[in-house]
Coordinates of C-alpha atoms in Angstrom, one line a residue:
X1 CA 181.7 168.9 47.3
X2 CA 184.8 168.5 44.9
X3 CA 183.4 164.6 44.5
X4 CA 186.7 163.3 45.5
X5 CA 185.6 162.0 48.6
X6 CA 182.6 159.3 49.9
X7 CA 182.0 158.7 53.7
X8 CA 179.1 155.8 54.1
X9 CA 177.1 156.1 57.5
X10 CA 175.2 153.5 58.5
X11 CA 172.5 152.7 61.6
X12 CA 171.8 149.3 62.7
X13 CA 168.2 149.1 63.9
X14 CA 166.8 146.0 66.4
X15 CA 163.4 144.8 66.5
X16 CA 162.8 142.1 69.0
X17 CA 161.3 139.0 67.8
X18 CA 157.5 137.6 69.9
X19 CA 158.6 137.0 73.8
X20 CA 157.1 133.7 74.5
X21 CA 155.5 133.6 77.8
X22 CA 156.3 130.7 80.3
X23 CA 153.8 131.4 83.1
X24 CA 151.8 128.7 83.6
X25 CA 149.2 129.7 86.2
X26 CA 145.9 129.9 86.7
X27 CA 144.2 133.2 87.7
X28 CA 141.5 131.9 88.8
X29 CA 139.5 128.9 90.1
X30 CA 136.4 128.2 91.2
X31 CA 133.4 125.1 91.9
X32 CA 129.8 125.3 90.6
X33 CA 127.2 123.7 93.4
X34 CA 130.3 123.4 95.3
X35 CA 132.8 125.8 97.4
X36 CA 136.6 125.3 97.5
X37 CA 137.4 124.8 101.1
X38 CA 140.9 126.7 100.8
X39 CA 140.8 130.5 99.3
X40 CA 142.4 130.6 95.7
X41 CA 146.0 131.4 95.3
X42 CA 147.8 130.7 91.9
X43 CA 150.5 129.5 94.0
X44 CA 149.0 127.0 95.6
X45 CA 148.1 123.9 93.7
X46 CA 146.1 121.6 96.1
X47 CA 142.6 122.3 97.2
X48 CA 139.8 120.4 98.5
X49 CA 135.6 120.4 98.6
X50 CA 133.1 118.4 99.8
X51 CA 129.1 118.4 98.5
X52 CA 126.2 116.5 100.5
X53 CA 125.2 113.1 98.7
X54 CA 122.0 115.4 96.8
X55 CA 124.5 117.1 94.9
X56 CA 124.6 115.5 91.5
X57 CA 126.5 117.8 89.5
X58 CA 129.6 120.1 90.2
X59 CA 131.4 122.3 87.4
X60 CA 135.1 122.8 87.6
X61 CA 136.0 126.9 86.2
X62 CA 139.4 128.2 85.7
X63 CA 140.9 130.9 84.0
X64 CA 144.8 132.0 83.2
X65 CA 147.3 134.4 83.8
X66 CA 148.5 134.1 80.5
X67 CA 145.1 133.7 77.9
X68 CA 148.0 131.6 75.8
X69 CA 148.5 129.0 78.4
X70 CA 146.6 125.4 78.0
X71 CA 144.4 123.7 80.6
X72 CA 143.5 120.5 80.3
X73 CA 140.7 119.2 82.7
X74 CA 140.8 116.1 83.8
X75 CA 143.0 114.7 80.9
X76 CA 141.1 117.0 78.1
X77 CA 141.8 120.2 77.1
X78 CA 138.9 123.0 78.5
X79 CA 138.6 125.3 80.8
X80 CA 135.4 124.0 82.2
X81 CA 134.1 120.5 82.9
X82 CA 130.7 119.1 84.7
X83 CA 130.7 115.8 86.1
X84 CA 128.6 113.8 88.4
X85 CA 130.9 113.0 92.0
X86 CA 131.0 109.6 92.6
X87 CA 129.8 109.0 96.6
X88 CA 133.8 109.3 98.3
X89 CA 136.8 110.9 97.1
X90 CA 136.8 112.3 93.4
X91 CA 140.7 113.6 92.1
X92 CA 140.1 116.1 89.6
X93 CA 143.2 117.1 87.7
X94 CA 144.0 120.4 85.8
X95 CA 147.4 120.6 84.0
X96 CA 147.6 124.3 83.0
X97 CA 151.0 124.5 80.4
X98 CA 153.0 127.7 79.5
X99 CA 153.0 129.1 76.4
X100 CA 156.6 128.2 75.4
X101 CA 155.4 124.7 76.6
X102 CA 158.6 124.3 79.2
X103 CA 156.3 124.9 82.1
X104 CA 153.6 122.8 83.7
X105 CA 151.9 123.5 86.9
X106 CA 149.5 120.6 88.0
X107 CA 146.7 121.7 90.5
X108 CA 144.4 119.4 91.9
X109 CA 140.5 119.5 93.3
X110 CA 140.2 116.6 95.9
X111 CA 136.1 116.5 95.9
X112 CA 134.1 114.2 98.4
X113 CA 130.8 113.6 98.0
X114 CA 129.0 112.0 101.0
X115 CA 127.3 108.9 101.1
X116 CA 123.6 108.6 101.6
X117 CA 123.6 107.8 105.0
X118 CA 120.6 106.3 107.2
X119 CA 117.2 108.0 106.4
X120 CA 115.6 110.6 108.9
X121 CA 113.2 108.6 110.7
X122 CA 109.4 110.6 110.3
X123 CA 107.0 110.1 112.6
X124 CA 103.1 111.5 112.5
X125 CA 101.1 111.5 115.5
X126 CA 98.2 110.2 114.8
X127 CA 99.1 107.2 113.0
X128 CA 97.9 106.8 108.8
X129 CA 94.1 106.1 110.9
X130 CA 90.2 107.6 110.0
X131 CA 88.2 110.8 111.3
X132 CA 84.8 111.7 111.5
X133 CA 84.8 115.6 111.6
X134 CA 88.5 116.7 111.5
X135 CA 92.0 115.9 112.6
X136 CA 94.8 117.2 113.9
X137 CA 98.1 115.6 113.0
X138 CA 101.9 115.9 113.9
X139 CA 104.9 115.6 111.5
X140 CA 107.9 115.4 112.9
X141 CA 111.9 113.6 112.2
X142 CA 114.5 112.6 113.6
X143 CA 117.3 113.4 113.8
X144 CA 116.2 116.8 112.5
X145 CA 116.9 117.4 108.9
X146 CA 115.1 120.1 106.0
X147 CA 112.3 118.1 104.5
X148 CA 109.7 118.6 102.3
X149 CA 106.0 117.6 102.0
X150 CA 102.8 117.6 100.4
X151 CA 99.0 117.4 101.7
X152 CA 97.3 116.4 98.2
X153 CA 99.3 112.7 98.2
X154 CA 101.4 114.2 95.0
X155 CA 104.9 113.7 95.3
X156 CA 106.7 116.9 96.7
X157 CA 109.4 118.7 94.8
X158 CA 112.2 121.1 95.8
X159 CA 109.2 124.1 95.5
X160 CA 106.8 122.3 98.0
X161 CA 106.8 123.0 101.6
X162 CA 109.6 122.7 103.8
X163 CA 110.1 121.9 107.6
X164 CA 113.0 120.9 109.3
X165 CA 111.7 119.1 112.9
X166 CA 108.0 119.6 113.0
X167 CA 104.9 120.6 111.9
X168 CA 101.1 120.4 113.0
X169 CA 98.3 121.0 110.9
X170 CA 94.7 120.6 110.7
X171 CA 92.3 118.8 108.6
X172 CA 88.9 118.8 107.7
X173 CA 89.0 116.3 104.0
X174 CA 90.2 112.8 103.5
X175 CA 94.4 114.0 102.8
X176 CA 97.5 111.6 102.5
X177 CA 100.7 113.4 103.5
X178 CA 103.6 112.4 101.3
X179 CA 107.0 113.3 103.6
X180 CA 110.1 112.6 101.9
X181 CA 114.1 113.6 103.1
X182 CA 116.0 116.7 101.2
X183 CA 117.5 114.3 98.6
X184 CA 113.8 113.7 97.3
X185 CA 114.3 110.1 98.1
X186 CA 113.5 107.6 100.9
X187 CA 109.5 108.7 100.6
X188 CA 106.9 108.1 103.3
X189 CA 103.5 108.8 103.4
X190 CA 100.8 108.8 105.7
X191 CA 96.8 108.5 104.8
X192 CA 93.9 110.1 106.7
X193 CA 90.3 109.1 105.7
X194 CA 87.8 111.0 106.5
X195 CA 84.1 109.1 107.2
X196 CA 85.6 106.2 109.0
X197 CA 83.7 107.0 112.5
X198 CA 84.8 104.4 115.3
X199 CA 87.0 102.2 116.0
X200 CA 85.3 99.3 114.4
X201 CA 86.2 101.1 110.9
X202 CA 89.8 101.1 109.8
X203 CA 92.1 100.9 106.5
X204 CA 95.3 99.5 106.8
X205 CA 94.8 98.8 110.7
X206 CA 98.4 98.7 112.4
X207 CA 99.9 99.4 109.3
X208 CA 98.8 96.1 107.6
X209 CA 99.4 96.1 103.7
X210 CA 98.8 92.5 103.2
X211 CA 101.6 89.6 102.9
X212 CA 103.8 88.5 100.5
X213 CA 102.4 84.4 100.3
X214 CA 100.2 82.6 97.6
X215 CA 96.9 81.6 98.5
X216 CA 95.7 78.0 98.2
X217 CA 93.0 77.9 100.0
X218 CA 90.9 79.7 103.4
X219 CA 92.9 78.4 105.6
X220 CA 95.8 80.9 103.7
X221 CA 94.5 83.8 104.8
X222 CA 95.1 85.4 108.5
X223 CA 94.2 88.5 110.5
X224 CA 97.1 90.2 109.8
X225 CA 96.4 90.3 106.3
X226 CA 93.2 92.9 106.7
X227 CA 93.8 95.8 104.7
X228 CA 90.4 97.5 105.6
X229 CA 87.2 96.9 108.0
X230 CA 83.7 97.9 108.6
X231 CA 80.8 96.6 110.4
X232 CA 78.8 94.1 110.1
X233 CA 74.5 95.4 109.2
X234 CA 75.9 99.1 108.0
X235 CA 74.5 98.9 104.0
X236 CA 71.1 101.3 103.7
X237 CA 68.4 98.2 104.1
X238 CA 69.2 98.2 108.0
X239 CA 67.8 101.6 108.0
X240 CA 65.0 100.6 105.8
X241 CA 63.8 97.7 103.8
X242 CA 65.3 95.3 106.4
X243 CA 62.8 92.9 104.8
X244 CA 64.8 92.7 101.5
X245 CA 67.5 90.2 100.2
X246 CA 70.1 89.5 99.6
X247 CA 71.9 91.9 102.1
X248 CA 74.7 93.5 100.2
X249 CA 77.0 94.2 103.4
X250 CA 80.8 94.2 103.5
X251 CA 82.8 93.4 106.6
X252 CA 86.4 93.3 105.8
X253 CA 89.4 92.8 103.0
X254 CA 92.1 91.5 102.8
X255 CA 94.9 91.3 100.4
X256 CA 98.3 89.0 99.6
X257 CA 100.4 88.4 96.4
X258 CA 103.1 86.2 95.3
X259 CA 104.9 86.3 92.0
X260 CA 102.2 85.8 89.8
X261 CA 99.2 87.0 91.7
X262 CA 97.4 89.5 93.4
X263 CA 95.0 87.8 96.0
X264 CA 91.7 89.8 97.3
X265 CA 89.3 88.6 99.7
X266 CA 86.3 90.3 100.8
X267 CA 84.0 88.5 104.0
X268 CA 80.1 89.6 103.5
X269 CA 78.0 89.2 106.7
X270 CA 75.3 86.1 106.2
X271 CA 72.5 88.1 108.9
X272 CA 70.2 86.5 106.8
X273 CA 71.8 83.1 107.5
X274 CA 70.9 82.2 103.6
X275 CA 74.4 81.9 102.4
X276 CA 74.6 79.2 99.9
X277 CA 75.8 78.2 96.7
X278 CA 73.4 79.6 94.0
X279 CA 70.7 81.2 96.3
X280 CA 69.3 84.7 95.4
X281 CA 68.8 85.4 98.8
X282 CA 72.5 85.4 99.8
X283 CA 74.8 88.6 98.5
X284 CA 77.6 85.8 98.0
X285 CA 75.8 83.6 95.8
X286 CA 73.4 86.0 94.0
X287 CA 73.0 86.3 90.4
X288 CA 71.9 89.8 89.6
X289 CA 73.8 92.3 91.8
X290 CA 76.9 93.4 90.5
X291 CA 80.1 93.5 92.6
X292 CA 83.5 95.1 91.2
X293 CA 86.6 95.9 92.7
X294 CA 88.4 99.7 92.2
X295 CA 92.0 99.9 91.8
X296 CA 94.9 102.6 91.3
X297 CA 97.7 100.7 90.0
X298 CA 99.5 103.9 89.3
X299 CA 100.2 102.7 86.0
X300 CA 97.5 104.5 84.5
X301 CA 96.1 108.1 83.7
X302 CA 93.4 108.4 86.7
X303 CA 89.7 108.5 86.1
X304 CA 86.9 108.6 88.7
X305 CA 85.0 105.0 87.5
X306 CA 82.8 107.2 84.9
X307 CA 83.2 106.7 80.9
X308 CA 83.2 109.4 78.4
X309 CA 79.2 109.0 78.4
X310 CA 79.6 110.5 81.9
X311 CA 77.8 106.6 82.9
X312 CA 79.4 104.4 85.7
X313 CA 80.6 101.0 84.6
X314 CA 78.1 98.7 84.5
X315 CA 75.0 101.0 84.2
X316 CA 73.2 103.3 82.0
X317 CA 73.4 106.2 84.5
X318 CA 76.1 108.2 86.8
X319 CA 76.0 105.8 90.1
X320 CA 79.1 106.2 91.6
X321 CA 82.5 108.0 91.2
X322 CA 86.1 107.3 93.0
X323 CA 86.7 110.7 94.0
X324 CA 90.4 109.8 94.8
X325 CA 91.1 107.9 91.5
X326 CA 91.4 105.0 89.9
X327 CA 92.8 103.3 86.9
X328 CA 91.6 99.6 87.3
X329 CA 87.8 98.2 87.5
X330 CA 87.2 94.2 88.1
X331 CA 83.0 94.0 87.4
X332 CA 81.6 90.5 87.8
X333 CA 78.2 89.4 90.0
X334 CA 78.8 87.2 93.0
X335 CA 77.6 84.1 91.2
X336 CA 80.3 82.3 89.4
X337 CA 79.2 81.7 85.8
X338 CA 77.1 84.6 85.2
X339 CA 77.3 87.2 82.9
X340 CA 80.5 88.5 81.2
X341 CA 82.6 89.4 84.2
X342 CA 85.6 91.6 82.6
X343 CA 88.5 93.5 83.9
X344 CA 88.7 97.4 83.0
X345 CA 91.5 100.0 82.3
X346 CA 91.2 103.5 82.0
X347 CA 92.6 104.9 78.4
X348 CA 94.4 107.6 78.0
X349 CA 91.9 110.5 78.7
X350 CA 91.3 108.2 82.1
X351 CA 87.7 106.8 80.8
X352 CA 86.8 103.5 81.2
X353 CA 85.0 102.0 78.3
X354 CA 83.9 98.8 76.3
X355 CA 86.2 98.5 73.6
X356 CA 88.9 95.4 73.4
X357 CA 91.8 97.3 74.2
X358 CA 90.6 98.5 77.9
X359 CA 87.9 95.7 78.3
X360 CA 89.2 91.9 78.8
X361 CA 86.9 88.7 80.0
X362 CA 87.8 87.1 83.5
X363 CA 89.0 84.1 81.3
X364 CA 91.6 86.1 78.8
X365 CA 93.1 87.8 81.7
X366 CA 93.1 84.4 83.9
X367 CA 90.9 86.0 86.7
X368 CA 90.1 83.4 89.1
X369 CA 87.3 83.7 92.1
X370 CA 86.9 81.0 94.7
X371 CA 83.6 81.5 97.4
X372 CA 84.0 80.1 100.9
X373 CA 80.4 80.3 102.0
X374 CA 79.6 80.8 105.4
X375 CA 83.7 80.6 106.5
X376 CA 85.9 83.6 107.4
X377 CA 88.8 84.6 108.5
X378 CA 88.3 87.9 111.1
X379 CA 88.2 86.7 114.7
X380 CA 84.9 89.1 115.6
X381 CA 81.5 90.2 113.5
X382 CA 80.7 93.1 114.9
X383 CA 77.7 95.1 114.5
X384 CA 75.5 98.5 115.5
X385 CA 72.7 97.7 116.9
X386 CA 69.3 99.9 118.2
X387 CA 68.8 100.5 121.4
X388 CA 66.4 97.0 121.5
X389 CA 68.9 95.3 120.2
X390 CA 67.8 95.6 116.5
X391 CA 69.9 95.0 113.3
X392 CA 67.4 96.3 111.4
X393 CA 64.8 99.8 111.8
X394 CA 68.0 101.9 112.9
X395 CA 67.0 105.9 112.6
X396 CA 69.8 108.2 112.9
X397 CA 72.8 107.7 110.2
X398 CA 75.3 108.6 112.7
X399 CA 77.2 104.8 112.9
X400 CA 78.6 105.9 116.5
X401 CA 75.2 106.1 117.9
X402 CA 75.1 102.7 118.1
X403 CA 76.0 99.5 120.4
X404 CA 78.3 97.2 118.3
X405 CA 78.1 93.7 119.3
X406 CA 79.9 90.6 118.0
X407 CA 77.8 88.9 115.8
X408 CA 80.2 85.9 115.8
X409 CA 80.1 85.5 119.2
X410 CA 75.7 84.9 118.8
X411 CA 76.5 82.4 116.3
X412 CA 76.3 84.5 112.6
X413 CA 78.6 83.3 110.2
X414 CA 80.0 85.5 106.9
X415 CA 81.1 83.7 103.8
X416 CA 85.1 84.2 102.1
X417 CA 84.8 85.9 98.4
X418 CA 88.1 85.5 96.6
X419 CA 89.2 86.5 93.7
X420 CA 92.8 86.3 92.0
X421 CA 93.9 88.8 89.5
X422 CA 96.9 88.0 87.5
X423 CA 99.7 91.0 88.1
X424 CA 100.2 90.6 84.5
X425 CA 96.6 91.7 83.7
X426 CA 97.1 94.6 86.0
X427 CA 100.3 95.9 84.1
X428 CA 102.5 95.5 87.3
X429 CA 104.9 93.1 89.3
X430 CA 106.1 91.8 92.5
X431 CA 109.1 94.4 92.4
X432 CA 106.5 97.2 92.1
X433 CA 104.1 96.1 94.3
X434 CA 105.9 95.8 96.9
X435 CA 108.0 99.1 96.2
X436 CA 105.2 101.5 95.2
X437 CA 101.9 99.6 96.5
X438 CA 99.0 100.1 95.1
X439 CA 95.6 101.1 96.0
X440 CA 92.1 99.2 96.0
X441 CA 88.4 99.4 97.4
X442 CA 85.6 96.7 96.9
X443 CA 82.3 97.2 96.9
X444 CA 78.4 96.4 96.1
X445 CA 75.2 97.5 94.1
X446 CA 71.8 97.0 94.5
X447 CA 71.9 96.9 91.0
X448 CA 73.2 100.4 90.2
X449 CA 74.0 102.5 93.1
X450 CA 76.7 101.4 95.5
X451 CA 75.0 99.4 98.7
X452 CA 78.3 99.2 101.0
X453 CA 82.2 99.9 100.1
X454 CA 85.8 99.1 101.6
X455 CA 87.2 101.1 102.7
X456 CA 83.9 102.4 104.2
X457 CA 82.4 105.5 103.1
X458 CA 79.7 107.9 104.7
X459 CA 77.7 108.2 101.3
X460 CA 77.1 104.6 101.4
X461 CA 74.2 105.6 103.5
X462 CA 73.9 110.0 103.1
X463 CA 69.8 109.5 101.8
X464 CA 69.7 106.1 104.0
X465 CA 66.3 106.8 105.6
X466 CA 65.1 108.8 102.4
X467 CA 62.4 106.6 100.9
X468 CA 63.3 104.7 97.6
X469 CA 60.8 106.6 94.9
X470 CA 60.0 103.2 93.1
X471 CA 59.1 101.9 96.8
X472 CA 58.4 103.8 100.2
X473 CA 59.5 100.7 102.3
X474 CA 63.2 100.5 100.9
X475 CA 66.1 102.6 101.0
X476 CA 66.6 105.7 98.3
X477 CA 70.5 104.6 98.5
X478 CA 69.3 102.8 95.8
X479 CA 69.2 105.1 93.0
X480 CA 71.5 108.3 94.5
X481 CA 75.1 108.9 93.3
X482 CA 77.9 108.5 95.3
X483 CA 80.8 109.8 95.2
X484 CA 83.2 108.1 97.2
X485 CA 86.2 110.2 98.9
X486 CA 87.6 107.2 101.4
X487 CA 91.1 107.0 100.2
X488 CA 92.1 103.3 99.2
X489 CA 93.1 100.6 101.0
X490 CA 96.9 100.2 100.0
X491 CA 98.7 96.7 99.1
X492 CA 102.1 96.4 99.3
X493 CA 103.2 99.8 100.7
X494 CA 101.8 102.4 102.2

């Protein structure tokens, strides 16, 4: 108080400088389209997994105990990283360092990703074959395994049906069943047409595509190269007009390619026994009818043969229609020399049409035909024939009511008609011919309206014995529209 005296307290006060953490592990890890086979402990620093070969993606997800540490995934720093698994063992890494960077903990994913393996092999019982009313058919595979499938001939997707072993289903329409394996791969399909009625009607019989082998001449071609038959006497002027020529029948086709070329050969019945070059009276050498040749390359937007003027190709009214689609129309008439024979493409609305782009002559795409008149290559002709014996005056349009005899064994003969279509001009190769396939039908007019078709169709002859309005003694298949739902006749693969 006096001021005499001075006593200096003093407090010494601490603060502790930022603790730097040195944990360096992970709280939490975890696999997207993928499951850790061990259960996640931040001790633990090795784990494994293992994905089908369908998986095509997996994400790697971790998390820290300290949100200061680093991760670096797979050499870079994140916290997550996608990837596609190679088939086998995949490492992946994750370094995960401290905050005060003197601690590193390394874990590990060991990922296996199995191979492809050997297809499931599917089965359907009946056979890819024809029907006349309906059909009942078996899928089944082996060894069992989820697959998926589709009725319409569109490729399935993950959405579309699923079965694992078997699966039987009725059907009353033409249908191709697409079956493929659960990695949407290693596709199969099976075709059913509807309208083929006996035995003597097939497409694709035993499975036959055609044959990789270039054609040089007749004596090229074999059996086992028939992609679709008919019969012999089945076009509408056996039913009436039996009196008129030429006889636009169709008995069989057959197909081959090579690298450059797509081979088709149709044989056409000579009943007539008029078959020679030039004559008016033979469908293979005639001048006026025109023939043409329907293809689904697949390359294509679909149309149904019709051009924006709702007309077929090759006429001034609505004739016929590929009710199953097509992208590809080869016109020409039998005779060679005639006309302007021209190959067609749809454009992009699927319309065929005159203009340059989607209409090219025989000779600027280097289309080719050949006639082997009154020589062929199928081993039997055969026929339906009336009670009597008749080719011609048949009555009912039901083709199994018939006898069918072979009209090569009583001496008839049918003439070769080849023609050779550049793959090039179809927009295709080899490679993709023989992977995807392709689809095709020939067939005939009586000017307009389609006469007889391969793959063989029941509106070839639907108003058969209906009297022609121009004429009372001919056919009114003349002048009706068909629309053909046969599915084609595949090249290549089925």
């Amino acid at each position: 108080e006096d001021g005499t005296s001075v006593k200096n307290y003093s407090v010494a006060i601490t603060r502790a400088s930022q603790e730097i953490s040195n944990d360096a592990t992970l709280s939490s890890l975890s696999l997207t389209n993928a499951t850790l086979a061990e259960t996640f402990d931040k001790t633990k620093l090795a784990y494994t997994s293992s994905v089908p070969y369908a998986t095509t993606s997996v994400t790697v997800n971790t998390s820290t105990t300290n949100l200061a540490a680093t991760v670096k995934i797979a050499g870079t720093v994140r916290t997550s990283y996608t990837f596609t698994p190679a088939v086998g063992l995949n490492t992946i890494n994750i370094d995960v360092t401290a905050e005060d960077g003197t601690t590193v903990k390394n874990y590990s994913v060991a990922l296996t990703r199995a191979s492809q393996g050997t297809a499931p092999i599917v089965t359907a019982s009946p056979a890819s074959t024809n029907f006349t009313d309906s059909i009942t058919v078996t899928l089944s595979v082996n060894p069992s395994t989820t697959i998926y499938y589709t009725t319409n001939g569109d490729a399935p997707s993950t959405s579309s049906s699923v079965y694992s072993s078997s699966l039987t289903f009725t059907s009353t329409t033409t249908l191709k069943t697409y079956v493929v394996k659960d990695s949407l791969s290693d596709t199969k399909t099976f075709t059913y047409t509807k309208g083929s009625p006996s035995a003597y009607y097939a497409t694709n019989p035993n499975g036959q595509v055609g044959k990789n082998k270039t054609i040089t001449g007749l004596s090229d071609w074999s059996e086992n190269m028939k992609i679709a038959q008919g019969a012999a006497d089945d076009a509408p002027r056996a039913w009436r007009g039996f009196h008129e020529t030429p006889d636009p029948d169709l008995y069989a086709m057959f197909a081959a390619w090579d690298n450059t070329n797509l081979y088709l050969m149709v044989e056409i019945p000579n009943v007539d026994e008029a078959d020679t070059i030039d004559n008016d009276k033979s469908y293979a050498g005639s001048q006026f009818l025109p023939m043409g040749w329907a293809i689904n390359t697949g390359k294509r937007k679909t149309g149904t043969g019709l051009m924006a003027d709702g007309f077929s190709v090759w006429t001034k009214v609505k004739a016929y229609s590929f009710a199953n689609g097509i992208d590809t129309m080869v016109m020409h008439h039998p005779r060679l020399k005639i006309g302007e024979p021209s190959i067609f493409t749809t454009d992009d609305s699927g319309y065929f049409s005159y203009n340059k782009t989607n209409c090219i002559g025989f000779v600027a795409a280097g289309i080719t035909r050949n006639v082997y008149f009154n020589q062929s290559v199928s081993t039997n002709m055969w026929a339906g024939v009336t009670s009597s014996g008749d080719l011609g005056g048949k009555v009912s349009t039901d083709v199994n009511s018939y006898t069918y005899v072979d009209l090569k064994a009583q001496g008839k003969k049918a003439s070769a008609y080849q023609i050779t279509i550049p793959l090039a001009a179809l927009g295709i190769d080899k490679a993709y011919l023989e992977s995807t396939g392709i689809g095709v039908a020939v067939f005939s007019t009586y000017g307009e309206s389609t006469m007889d078709v391969l793959p063989w169709d029941p509106s070839m002859i639907n108003k058969a014995t209906d009297a022609y309005s121009k004429d009372p003694s001919s056919s009114a298949e003349k002048e009706d529209f068909d629309e053909i739902t046969a599915a084609l006749a595949r090249i290549g693969k089925l």
